[in-house]
PDB file of C-alpha atoms in Angstrom:
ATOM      1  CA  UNK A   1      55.575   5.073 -24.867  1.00 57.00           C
ATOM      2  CA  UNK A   2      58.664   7.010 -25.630  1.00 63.00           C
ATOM      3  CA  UNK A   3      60.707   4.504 -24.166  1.00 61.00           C
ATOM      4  CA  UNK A   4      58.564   1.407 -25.300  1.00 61.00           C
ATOM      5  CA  UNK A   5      59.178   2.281 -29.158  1.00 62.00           C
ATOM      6  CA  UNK A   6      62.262   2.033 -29.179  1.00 62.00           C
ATOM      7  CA  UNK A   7      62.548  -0.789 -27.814  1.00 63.00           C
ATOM      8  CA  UNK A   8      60.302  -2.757 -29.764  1.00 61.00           C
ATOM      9  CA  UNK A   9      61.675  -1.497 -33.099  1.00 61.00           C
ATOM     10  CA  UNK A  10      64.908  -3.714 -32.440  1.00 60.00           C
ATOM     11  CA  UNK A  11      64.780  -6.682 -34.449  1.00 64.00           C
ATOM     12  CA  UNK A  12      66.490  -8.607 -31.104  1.00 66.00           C
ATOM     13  CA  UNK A  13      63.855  -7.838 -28.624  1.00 70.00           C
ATOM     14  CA  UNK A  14      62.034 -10.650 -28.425  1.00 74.00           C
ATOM     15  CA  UNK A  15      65.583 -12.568 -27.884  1.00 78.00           C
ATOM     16  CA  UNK A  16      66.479 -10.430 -25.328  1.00 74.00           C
ATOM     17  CA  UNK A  17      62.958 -10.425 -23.518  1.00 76.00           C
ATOM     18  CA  UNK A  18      63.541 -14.232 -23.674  1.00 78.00           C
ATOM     19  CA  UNK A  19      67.333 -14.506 -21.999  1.00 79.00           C
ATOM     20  CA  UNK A  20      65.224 -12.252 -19.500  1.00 78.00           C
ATOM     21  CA  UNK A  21      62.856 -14.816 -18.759  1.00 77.00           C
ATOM     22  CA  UNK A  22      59.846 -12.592 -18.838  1.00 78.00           C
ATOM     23  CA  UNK A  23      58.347 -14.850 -21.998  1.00 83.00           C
ATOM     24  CA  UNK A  24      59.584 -18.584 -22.056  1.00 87.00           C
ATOM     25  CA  UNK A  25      61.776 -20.001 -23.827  1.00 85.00           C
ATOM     26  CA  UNK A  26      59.220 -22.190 -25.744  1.00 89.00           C
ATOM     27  CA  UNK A  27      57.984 -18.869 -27.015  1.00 85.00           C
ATOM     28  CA  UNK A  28      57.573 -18.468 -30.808  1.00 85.00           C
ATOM     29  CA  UNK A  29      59.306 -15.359 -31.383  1.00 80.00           C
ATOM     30  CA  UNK A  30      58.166 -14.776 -34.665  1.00 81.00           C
ATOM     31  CA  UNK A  31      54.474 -14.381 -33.041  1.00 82.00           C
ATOM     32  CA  UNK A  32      55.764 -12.095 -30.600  1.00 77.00           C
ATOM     33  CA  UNK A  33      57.861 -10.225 -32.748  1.00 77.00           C
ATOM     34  CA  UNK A  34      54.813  -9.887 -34.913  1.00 79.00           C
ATOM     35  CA  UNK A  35      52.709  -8.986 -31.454  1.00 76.00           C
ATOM     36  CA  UNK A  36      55.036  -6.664 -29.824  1.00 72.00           C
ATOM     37  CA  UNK A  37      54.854  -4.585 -33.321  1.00 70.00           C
ATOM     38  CA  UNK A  38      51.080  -4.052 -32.805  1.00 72.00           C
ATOM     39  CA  UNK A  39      52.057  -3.441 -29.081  1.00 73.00           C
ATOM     40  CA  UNK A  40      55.035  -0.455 -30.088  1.00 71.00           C
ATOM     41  CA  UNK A  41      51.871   1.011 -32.224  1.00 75.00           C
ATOM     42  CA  UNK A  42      49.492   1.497 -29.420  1.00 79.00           C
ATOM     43  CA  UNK A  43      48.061   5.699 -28.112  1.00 85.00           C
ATOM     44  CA  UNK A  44      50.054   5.353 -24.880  1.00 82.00           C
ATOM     45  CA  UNK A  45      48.228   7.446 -23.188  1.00 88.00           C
ATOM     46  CA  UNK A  46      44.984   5.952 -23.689  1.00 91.00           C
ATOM     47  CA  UNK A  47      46.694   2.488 -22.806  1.00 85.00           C
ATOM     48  CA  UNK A  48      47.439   4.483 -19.376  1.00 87.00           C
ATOM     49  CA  UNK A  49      44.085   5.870 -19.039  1.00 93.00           C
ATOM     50  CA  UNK A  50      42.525   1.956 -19.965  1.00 92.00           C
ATOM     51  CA  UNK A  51      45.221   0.340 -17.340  1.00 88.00           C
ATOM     52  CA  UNK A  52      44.444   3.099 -14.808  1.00 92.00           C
ATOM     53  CA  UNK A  53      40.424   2.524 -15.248  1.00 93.00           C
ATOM     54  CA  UNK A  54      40.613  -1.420 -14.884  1.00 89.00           C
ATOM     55  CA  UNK A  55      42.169  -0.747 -11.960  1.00 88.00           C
ATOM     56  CA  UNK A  56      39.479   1.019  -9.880  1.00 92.00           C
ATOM     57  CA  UNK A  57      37.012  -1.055 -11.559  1.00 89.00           C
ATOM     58  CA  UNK A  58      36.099  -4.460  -9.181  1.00 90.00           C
ATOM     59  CA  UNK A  59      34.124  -7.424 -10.890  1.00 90.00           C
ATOM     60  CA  UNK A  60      35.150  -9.787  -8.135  1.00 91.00           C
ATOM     61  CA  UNK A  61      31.874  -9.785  -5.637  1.00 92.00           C
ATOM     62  CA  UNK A  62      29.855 -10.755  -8.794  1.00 94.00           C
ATOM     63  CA  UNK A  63      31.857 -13.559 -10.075  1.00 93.00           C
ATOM     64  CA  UNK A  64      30.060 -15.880  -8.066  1.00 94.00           C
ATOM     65  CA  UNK A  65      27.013 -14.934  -9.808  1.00 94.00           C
ATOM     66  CA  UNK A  66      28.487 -16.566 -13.029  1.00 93.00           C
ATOM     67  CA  UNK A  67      27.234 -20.068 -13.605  1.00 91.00           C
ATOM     68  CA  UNK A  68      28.629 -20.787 -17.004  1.00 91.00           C
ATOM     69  CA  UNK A  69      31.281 -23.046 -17.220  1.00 92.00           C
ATOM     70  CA  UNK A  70      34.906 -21.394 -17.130  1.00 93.00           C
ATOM     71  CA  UNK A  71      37.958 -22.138 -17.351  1.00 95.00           C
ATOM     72  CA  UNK A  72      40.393 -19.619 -15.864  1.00 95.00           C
ATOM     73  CA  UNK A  73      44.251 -20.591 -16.723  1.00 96.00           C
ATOM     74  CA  UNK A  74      47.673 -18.851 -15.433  1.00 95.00           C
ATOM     75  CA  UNK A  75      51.055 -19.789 -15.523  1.00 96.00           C
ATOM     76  CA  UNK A  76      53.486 -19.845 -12.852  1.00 96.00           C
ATOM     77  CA  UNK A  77      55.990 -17.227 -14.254  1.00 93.00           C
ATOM     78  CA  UNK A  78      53.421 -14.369 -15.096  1.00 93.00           C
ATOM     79  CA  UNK A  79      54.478 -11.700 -13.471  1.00 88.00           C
ATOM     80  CA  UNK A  80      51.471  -9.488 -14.693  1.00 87.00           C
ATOM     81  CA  UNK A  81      48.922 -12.031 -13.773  1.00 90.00           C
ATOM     82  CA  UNK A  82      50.011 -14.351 -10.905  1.00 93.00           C
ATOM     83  CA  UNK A  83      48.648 -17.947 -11.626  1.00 96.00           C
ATOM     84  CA  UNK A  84      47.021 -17.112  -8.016  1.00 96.00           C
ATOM     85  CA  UNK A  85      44.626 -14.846  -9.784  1.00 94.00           C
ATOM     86  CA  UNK A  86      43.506 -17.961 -12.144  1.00 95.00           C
ATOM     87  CA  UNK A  87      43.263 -20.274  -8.955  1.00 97.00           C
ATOM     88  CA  UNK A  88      41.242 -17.723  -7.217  1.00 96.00           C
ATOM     89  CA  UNK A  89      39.054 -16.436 -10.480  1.00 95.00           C
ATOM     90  CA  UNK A  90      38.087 -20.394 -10.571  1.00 96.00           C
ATOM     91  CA  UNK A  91      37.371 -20.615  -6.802  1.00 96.00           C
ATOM     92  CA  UNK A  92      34.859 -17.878  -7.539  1.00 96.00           C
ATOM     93  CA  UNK A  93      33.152 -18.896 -10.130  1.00 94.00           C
ATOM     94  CA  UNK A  94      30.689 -21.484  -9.654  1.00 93.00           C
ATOM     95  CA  UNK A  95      31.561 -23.517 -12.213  1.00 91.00           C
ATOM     96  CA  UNK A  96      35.261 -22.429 -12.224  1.00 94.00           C
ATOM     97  CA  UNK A  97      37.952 -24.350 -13.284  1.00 95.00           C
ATOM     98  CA  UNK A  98      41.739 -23.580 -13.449  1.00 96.00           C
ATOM     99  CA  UNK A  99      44.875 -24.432 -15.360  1.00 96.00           C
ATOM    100  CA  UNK A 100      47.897 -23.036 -14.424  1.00 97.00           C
ATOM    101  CA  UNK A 101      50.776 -24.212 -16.945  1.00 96.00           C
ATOM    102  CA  UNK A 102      54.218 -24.560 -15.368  1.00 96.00           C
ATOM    103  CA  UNK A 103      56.835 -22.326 -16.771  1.00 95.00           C
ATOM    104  CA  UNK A 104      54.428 -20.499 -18.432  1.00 95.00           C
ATOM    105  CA  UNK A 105      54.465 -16.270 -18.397  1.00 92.00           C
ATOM    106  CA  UNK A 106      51.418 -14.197 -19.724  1.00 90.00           C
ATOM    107  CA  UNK A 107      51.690 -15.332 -23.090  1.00 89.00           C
ATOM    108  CA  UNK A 108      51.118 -18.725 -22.865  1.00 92.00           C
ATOM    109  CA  UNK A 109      48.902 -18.735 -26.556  1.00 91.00           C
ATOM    110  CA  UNK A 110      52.471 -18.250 -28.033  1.00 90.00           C
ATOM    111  CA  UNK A 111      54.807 -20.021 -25.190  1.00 93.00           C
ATOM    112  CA  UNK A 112      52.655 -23.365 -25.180  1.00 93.00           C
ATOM    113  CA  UNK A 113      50.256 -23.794 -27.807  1.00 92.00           C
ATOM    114  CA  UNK A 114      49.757 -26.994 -27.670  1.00 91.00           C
ATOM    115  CA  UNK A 115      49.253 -27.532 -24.405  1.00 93.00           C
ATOM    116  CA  UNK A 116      46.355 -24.576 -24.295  1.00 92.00           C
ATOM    117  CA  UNK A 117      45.002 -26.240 -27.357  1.00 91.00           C
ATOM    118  CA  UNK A 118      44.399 -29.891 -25.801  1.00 91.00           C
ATOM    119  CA  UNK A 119      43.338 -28.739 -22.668  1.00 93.00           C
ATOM    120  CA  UNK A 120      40.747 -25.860 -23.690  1.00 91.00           C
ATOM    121  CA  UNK A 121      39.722 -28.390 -26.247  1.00 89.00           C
ATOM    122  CA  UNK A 122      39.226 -31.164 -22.727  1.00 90.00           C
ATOM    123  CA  UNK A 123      37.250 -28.256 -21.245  1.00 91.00           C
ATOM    124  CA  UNK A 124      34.638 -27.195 -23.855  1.00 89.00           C
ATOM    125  CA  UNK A 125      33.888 -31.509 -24.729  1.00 87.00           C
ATOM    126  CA  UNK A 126      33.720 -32.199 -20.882  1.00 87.00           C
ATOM    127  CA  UNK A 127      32.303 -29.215 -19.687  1.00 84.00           C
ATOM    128  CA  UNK A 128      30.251 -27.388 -22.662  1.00 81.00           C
ATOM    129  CA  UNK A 129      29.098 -30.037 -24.935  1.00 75.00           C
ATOM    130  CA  UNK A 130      27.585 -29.541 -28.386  1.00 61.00           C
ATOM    131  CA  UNK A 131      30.074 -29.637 -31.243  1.00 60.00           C
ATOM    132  CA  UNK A 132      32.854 -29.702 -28.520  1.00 55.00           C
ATOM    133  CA  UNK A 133      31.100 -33.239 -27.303  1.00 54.00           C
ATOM    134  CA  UNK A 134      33.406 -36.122 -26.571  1.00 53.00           C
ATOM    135  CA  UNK A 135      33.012 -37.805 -29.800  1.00 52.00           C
ATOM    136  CA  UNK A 136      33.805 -34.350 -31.677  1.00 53.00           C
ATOM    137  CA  UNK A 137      37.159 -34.296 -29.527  1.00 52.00           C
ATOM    138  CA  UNK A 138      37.766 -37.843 -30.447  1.00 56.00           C
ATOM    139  CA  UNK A 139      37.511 -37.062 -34.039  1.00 56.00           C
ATOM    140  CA  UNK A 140      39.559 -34.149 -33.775  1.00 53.00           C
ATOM    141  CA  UNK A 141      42.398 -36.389 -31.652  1.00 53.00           C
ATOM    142  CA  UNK A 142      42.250 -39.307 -34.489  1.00 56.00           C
ATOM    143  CA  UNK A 143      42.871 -36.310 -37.284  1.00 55.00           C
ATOM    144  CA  UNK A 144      45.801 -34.934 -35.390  1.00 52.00           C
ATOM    145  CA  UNK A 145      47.433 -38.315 -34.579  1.00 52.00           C
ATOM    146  CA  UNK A 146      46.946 -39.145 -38.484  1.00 54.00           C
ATOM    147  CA  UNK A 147      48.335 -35.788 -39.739  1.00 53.00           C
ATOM    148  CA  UNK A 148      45.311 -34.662 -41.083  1.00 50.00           C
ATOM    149  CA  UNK A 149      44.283 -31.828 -38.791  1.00 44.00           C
ATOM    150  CA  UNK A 150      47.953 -30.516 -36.770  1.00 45.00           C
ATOM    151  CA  UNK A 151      47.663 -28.513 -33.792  1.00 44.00           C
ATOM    152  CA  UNK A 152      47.679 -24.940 -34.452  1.00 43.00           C
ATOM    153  CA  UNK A 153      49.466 -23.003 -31.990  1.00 46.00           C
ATOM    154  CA  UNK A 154      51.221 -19.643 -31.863  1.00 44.00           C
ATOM    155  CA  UNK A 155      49.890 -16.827 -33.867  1.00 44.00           C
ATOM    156  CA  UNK A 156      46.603 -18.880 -34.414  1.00 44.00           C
ATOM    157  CA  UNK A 157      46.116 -19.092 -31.099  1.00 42.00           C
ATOM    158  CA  UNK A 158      46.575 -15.879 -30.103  1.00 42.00           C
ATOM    159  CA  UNK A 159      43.746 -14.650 -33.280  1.00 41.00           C
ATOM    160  CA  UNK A 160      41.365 -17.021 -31.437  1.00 41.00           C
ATOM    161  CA  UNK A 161      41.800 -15.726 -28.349  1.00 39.00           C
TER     162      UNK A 161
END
């Protein structure tokens, strides 16, 4: 945390995380500026204590158990989260399905929001139904083409998730 601060107080951060390559360069840095300032505010030693507990804790034998449709999606430049982990979450699952976005990190919300949109919006009309049905999505699609409903991405992405 001391060393975290800092770091995210400079304005130029988010650039510099980007020349890094840990987020993409599609990446709206305004959203992650905005995002890293919640993340510079955080009790760093109960973010320890939370990091340190999810990793004794093992859901994986029981993810078979889940029937509900899911969609599980990675990108191939996370380094927190391989996209392996997505591939293998949907394996699981029995009625798993992944997406892994190329050139995508662990923010995809804010890398490629447009992307996530359309194809979590392909997922809940094919796979869930009700208001998400195919016509709904087709409605939705003939809006966006006509202006009348854009794609929101970035920072409304991320509040959705």
């Amino acid at each position: 945390g001391a060393m975290v601060r800092p770091l995210l107080s400079f304005g130029w951060t988010p650039e510099l995380l980007r020349a890094a390559r840990v987020v993409a360069a599609s990446a709206d840095l305004g959203v992650f500026r905005e995002m890293s300032g919640g993340f510079s505010a955080l009790d760093w030693r109960l973010y320890a204590r939370a990091m340190r507990d999810m990793g004794q804790h093992d859901a994986w034998p029981r993810l078979g158990e889940i029937t509900a449709p899911t969609l599980a999606i990675g990108g191939t430049r996370d380094l927190f989260t391989p996209a392996s982990v997505a591939l293998e979450t949907a394996a699981a699952v029995q009625a798993g399905e992944a997406e892994i976005i190329e050139g995508a990190t662990h923010y995809v919300p804010i890398e490629f929001p447009g992307e996530l949109n359309e194809r979590i919006g392909r997922f809940l009309a094919e796979r869930v139904g009700g208001p998400w049905g195919r016509s709904a999505l087709a409605t939705r699609s003939a809006q966006a083409s006509n202006g009348n409903n854009p794609v929101r991405g970035g920072r409304h992405v991320v509040e959705a998730l």
